[in-house]
GROMACS .gro file of C-alpha atoms in nm:
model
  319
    1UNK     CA    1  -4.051  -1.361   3.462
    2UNK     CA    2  -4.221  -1.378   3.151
    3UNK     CA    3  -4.034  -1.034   3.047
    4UNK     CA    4  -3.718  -1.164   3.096
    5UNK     CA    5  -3.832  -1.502   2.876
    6UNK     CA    6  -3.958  -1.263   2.636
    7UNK     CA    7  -3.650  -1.134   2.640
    8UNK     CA    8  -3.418  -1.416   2.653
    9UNK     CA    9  -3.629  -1.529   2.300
   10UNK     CA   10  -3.575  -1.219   2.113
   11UNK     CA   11  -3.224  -1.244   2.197
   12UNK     CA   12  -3.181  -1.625   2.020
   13UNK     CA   13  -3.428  -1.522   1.765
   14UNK     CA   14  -3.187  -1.187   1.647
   15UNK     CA   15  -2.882  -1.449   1.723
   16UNK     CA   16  -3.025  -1.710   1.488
   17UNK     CA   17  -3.084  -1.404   1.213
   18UNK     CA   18  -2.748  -1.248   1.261
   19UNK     CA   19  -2.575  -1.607   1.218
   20UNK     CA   20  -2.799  -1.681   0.883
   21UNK     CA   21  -2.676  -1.325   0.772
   22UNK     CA   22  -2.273  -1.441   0.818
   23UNK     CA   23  -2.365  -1.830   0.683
   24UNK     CA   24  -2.510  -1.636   0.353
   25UNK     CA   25  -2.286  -1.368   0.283
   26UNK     CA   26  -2.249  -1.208   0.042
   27UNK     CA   27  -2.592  -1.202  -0.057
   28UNK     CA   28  -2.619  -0.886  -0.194
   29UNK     CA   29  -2.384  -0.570  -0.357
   30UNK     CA   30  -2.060  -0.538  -0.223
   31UNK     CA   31  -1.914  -0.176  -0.212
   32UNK     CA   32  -1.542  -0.113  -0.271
   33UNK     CA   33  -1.392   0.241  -0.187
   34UNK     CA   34  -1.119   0.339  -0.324
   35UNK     CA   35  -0.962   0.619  -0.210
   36UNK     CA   36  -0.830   0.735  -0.535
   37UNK     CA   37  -0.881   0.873  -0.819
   38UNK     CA   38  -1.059   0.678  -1.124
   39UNK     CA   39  -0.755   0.611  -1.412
   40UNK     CA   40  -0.441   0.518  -1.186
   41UNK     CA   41  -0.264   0.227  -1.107
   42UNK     CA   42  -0.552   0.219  -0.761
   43UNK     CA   43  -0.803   0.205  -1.004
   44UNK     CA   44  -0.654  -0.088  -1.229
   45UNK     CA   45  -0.572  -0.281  -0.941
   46UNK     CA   46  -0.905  -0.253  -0.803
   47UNK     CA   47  -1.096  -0.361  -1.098
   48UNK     CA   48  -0.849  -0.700  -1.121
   49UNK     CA   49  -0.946  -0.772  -0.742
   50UNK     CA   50  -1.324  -0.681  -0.745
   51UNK     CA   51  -1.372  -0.897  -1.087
   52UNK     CA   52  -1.195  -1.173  -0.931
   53UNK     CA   53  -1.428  -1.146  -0.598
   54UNK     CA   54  -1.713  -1.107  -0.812
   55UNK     CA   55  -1.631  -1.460  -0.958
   56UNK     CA   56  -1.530  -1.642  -0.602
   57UNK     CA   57  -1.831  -1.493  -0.418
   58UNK     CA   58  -2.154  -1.431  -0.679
   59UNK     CA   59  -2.223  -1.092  -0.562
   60UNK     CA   60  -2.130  -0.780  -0.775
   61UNK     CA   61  -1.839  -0.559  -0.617
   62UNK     CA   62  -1.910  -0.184  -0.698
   63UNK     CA   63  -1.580   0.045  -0.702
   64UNK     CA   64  -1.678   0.368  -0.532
   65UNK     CA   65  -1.372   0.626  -0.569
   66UNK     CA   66  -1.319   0.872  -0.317
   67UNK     CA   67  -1.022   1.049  -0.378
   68UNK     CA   68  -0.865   1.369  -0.177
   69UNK     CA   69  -0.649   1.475   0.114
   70UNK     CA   70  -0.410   1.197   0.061
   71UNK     CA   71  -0.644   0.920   0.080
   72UNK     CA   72  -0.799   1.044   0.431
   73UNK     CA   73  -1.177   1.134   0.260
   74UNK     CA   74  -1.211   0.790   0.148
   75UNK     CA   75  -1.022   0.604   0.449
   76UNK     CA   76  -1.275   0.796   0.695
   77UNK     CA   77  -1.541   0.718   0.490
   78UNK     CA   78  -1.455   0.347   0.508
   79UNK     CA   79  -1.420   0.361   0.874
   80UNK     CA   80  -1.757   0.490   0.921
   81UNK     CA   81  -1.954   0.276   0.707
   82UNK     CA   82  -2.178  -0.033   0.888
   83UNK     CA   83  -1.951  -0.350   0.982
   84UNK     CA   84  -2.149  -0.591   0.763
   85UNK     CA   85  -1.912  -0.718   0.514
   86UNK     CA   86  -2.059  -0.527   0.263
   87UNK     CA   87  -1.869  -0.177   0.225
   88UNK     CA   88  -1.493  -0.262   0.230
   89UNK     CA   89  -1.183  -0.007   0.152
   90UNK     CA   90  -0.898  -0.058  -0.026
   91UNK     CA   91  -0.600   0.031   0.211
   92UNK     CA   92  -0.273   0.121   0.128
   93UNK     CA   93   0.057   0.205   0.275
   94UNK     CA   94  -0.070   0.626   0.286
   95UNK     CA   95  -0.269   0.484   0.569
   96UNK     CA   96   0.053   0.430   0.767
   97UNK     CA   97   0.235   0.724   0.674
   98UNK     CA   98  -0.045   0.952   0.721
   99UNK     CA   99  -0.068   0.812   1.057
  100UNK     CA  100   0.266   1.008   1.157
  101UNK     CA  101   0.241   1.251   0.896
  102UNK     CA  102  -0.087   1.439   1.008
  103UNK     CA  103  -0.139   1.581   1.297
  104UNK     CA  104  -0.540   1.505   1.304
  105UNK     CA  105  -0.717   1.229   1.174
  106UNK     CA  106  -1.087   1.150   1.126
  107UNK     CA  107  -1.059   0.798   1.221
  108UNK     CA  108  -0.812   0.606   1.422
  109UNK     CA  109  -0.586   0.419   1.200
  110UNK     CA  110  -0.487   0.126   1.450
  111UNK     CA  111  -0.817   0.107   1.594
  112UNK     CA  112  -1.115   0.144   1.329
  113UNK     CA  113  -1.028  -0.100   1.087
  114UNK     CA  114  -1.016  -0.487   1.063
  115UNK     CA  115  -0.740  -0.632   0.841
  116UNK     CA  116  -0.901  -0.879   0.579
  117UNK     CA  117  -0.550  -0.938   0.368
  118UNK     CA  118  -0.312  -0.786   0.208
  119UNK     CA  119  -0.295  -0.768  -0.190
  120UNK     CA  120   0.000  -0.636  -0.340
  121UNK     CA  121   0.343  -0.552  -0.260
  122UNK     CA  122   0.440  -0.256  -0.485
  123UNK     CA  123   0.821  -0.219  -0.476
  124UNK     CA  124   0.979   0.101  -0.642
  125UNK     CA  125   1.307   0.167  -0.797
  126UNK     CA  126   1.634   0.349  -0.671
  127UNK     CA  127   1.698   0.518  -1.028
  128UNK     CA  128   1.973   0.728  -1.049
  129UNK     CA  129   2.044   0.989  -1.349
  130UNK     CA  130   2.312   0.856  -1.606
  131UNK     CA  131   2.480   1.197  -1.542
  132UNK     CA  132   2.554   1.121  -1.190
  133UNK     CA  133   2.810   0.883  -1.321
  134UNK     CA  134   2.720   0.593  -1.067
  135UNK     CA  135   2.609   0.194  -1.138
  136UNK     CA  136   2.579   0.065  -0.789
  137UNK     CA  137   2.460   0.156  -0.463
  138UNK     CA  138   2.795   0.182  -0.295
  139UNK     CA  139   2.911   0.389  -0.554
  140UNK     CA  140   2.613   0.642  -0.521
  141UNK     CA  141   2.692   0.618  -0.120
  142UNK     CA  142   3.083   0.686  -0.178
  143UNK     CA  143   2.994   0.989  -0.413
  144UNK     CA  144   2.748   1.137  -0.171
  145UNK     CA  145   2.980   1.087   0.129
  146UNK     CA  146   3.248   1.301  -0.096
  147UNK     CA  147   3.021   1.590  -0.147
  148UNK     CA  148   2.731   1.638   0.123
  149UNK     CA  149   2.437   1.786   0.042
  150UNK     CA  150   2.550   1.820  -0.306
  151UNK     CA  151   2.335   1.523  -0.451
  152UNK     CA  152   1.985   1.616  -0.520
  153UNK     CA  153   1.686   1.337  -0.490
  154UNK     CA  154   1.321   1.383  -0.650
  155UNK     CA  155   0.961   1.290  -0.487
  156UNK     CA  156   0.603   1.295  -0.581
  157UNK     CA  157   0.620   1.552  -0.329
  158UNK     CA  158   0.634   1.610   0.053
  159UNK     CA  159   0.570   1.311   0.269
  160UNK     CA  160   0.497   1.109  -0.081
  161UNK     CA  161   0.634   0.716  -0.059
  162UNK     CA  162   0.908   0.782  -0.297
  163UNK     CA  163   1.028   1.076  -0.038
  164UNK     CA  164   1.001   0.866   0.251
  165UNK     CA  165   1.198   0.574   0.101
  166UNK     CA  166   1.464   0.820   0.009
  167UNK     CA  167   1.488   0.983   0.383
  168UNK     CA  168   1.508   0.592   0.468
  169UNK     CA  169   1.777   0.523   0.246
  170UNK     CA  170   1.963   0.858   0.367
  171UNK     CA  171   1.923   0.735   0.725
  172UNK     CA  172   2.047   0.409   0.687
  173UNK     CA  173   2.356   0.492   0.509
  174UNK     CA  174   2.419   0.840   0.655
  175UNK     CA  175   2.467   1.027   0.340
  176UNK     CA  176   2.297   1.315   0.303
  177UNK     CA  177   2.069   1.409  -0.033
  178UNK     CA  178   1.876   1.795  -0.060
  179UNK     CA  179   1.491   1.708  -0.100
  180UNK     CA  180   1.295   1.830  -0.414
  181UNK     CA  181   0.935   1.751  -0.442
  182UNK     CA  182   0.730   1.782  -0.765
  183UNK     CA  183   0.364   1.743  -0.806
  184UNK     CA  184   0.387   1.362  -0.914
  185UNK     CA  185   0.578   1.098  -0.988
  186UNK     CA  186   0.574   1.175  -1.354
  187UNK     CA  187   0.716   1.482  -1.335
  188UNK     CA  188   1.010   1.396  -1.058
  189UNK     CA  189   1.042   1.104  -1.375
  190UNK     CA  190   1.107   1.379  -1.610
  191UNK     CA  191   1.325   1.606  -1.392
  192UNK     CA  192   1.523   1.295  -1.349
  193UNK     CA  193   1.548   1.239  -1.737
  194UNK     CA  194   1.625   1.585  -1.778
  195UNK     CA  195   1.916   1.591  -1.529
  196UNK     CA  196   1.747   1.842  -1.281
  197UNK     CA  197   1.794   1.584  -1.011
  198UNK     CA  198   1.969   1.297  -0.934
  199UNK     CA  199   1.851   1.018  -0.801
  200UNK     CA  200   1.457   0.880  -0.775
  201UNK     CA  201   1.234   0.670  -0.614
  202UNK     CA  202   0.962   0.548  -0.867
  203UNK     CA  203   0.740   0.296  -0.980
  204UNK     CA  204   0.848   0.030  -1.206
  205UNK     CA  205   0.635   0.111  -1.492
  206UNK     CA  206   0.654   0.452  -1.631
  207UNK     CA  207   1.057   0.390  -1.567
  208UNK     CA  208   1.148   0.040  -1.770
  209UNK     CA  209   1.148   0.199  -2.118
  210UNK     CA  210   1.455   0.482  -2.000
  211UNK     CA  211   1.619   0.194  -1.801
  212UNK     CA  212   1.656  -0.026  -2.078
  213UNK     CA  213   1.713   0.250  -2.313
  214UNK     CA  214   2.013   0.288  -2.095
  215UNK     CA  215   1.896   0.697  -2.046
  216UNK     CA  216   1.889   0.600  -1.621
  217UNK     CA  217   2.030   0.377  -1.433
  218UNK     CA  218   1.828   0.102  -1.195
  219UNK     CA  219   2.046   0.067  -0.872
  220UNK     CA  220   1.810  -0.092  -0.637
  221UNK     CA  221   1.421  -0.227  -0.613
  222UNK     CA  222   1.249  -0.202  -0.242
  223UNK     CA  223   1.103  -0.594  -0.291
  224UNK     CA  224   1.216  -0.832  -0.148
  225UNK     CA  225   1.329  -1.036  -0.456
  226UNK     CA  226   1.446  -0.915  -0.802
  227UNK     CA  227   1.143  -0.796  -0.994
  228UNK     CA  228   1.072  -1.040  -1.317
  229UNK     CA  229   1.138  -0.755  -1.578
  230UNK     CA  230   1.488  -0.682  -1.422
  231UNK     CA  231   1.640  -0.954  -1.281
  232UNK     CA  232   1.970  -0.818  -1.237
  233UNK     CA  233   1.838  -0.525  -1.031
  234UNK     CA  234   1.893  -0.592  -0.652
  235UNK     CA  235   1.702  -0.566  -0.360
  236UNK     CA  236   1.807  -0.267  -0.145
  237UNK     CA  237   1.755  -0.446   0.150
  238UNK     CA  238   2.015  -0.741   0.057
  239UNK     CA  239   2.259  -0.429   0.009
  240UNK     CA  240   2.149  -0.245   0.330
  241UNK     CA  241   1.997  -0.536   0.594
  242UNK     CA  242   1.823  -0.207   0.785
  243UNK     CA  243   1.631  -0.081   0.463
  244UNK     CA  244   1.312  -0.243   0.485
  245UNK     CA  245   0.920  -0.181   0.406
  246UNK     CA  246   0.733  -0.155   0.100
  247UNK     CA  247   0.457   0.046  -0.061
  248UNK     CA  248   0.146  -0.146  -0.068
  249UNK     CA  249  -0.219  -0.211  -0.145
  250UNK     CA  250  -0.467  -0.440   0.101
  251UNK     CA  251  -0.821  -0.477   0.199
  252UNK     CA  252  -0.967  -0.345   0.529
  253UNK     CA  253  -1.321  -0.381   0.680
  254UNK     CA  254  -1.454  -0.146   0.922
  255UNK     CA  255  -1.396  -0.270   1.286
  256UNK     CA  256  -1.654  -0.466   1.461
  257UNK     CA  257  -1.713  -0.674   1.110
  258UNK     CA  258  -1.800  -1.056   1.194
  259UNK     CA  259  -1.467  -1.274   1.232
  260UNK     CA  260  -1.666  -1.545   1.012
  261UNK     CA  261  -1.719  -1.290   0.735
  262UNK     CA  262  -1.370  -1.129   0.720
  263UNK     CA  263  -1.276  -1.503   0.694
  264UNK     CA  264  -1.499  -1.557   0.373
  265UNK     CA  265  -1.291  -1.239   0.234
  266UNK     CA  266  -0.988  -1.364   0.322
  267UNK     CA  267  -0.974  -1.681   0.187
  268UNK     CA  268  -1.182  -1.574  -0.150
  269UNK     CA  269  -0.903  -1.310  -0.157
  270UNK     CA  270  -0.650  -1.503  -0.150
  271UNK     CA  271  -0.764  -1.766  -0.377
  272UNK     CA  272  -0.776  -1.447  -0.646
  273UNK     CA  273  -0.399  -1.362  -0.584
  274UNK     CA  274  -0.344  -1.699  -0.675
  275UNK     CA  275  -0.468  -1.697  -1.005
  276UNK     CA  276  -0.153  -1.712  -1.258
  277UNK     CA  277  -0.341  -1.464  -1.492
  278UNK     CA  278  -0.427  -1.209  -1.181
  279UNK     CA  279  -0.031  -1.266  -1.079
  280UNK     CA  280   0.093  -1.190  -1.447
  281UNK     CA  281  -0.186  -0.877  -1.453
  282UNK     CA  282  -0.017  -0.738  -1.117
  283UNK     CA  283   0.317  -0.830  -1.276
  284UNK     CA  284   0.224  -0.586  -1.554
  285UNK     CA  285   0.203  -0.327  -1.340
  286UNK     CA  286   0.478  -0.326  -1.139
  287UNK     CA  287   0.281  -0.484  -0.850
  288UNK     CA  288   0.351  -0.867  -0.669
  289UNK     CA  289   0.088  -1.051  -0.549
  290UNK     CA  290   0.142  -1.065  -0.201
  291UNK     CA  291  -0.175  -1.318  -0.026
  292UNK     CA  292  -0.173  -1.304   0.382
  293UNK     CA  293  -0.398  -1.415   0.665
  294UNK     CA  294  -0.592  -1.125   0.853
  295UNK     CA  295  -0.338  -1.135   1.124
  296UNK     CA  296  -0.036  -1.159   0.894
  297UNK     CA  297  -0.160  -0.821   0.731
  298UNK     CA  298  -0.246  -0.678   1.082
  299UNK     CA  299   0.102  -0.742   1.227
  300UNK     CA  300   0.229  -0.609   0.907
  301UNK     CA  301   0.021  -0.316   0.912
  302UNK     CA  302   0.151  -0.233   1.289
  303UNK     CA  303   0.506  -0.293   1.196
  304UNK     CA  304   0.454  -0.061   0.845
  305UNK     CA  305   0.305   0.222   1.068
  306UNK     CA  306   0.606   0.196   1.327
  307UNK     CA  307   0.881   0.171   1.048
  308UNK     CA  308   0.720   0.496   0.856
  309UNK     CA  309   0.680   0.695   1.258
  310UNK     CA  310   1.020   0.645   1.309
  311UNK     CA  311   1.172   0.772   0.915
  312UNK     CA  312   0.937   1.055   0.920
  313UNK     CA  313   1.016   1.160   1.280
  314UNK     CA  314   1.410   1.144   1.167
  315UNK     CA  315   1.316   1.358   0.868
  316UNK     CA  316   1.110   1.598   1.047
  317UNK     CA  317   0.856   1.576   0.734
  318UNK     CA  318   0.535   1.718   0.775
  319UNK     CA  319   0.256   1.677   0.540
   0.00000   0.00000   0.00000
């Protein structure tokens, strides 16, 4: 009897400690991986979000990047770490499509993580090359229909977003594009410029200056809304009702972190995204601030990882 009292108090006692521990968080460093490299648009996006969770929650977030093998060193190393709250990873929609795109994986990408919210959408842009000859969608799906296979589109390379958006659009339509991957989106920007290829997926950014200096053509944005700097650029899926999904940054815990502290995230998370300077910073970049509730983002990370099995499967891309 008095063992199992003995017990029965060291229970309450590490109870009443591990309660404290959620009440007080953070009350230390906060570690941020990022599964990039240090320089990119991961990296400036990061350092808006950690500064502004610095600010809501007192306690320093440190950016740890962990780049390689398309995100997975850093994602595995985010799904190992303690669940305490205080090593976090920022997500992003390569953890979906490496879900169907690999055929191993050192973590389990439905079941190791806990959604804390989601932070950006980050829509890219149908470009096509002026010497295609084409200013809408329907146009570029007429030409293509005319002359299958003929039409050339441009990635960041095999099983890269802008691919996968491309072998979306091909599906949904039924046209059919030849595939040539380049080792970035800057280059498949160039090649595009140059008239190698003819039509892109890319981020905003690096493109605005050619679209407005009328050298491409913007015939489509994957938001869902007309981004600010071109507001007469549709969305694709207001043209095509079955094109959906979105690249995409968010914050994930490992599993098994306290409901109570993913909570505290959440909510000083969200109160960053709402900051009119942090929504004009994202704007700057391309990105929309895009605040949800842990299960918002974890529906919307299911759904992601079904839309992207089912493309890729079509495709029969491989990365």
């Amino acid at each position: 009897m008095k063992l199992l009292k003995a017990f029965a108090f060291c229970f309450a006692l590490l109870a009443t400690v591990g309660a404290r521990a959620q009440e007080n968080y953070p009350d230390h460093p906060v570690t941020f991986i990022v599964p990039y490299a240090p320089g990119g648009g991961a990296s400036a996006l990061a350092q808006i979000i950690t500064k502004g969770l610095e600010a809501k929650l007192g306690q320093p977030f440190v950016i740890e990047y962990r780049e390689g093998s398309a995100t997975v060193i850093g994602t595995t190393a985010g799904s190992k770490a303690a669940p305490d709250g205080y090593t976090l990873l920022m997500a992003s929609s390569a953890m979906s499509t490496n879900a169907s795109l690999l055929d191993k994986l050192p973590y389990d990408t439905e079941g190791d993580f806990a959604p804390v919210g989601l932070i950006a959408d980050t829509p890219l842009l149908m470009l096509a090359s002026n010497s295609l000859g084409v200013r809408t969608v329907q146009e570029l799906v007429d030409l293509a229909k005319s002359k299958p296979g003929d039409i050339t589109y441009g990635s960041a390379g095999t099983g890269s977003t802008h691919q996968l958006f491309a072998e979306q659009f091909k599906k949904v339509t039924g046209v059919d594009m030849r595939h040539v991957p380049y080792k970035g989106g800057g280059p498949a920007l160039t090649a595009l410029l140059a008239g190698e290829i003819s039509v892109l997926f890319s981020d905003p950014g690096p493109a605005l200056q050619f679209i407005e200096s009328g050298q491409i053509v913007a015939l489509g944005v994957t938001a869902s809304k007309p981004l600010a700097s071109l507001p007469d650029v549709q969305p694709l899926n207001q043209l095509l009702p079955s094109f959906q999904g979105s690249a995409w940054q968010g914050v994930m815990a490992p599993k098994g972190t306290p409901e109570p502290i993913i909570d505290k995230l959440n909510k000083a998370l969200n109160e960053v995204l709402a900051d009119p300077e942090v929504i004009a910073n994202l704007a700057k970049t391309g990105k929309i601030a895009t605040p949800m509730s842990p299960s918002e983002f974890a529906e919307y990370f299911k759904a992601d990882i079904a839309r992207w099995r089912d493309v890729i499967a079509s495709a029969g891309i491989k990365g």
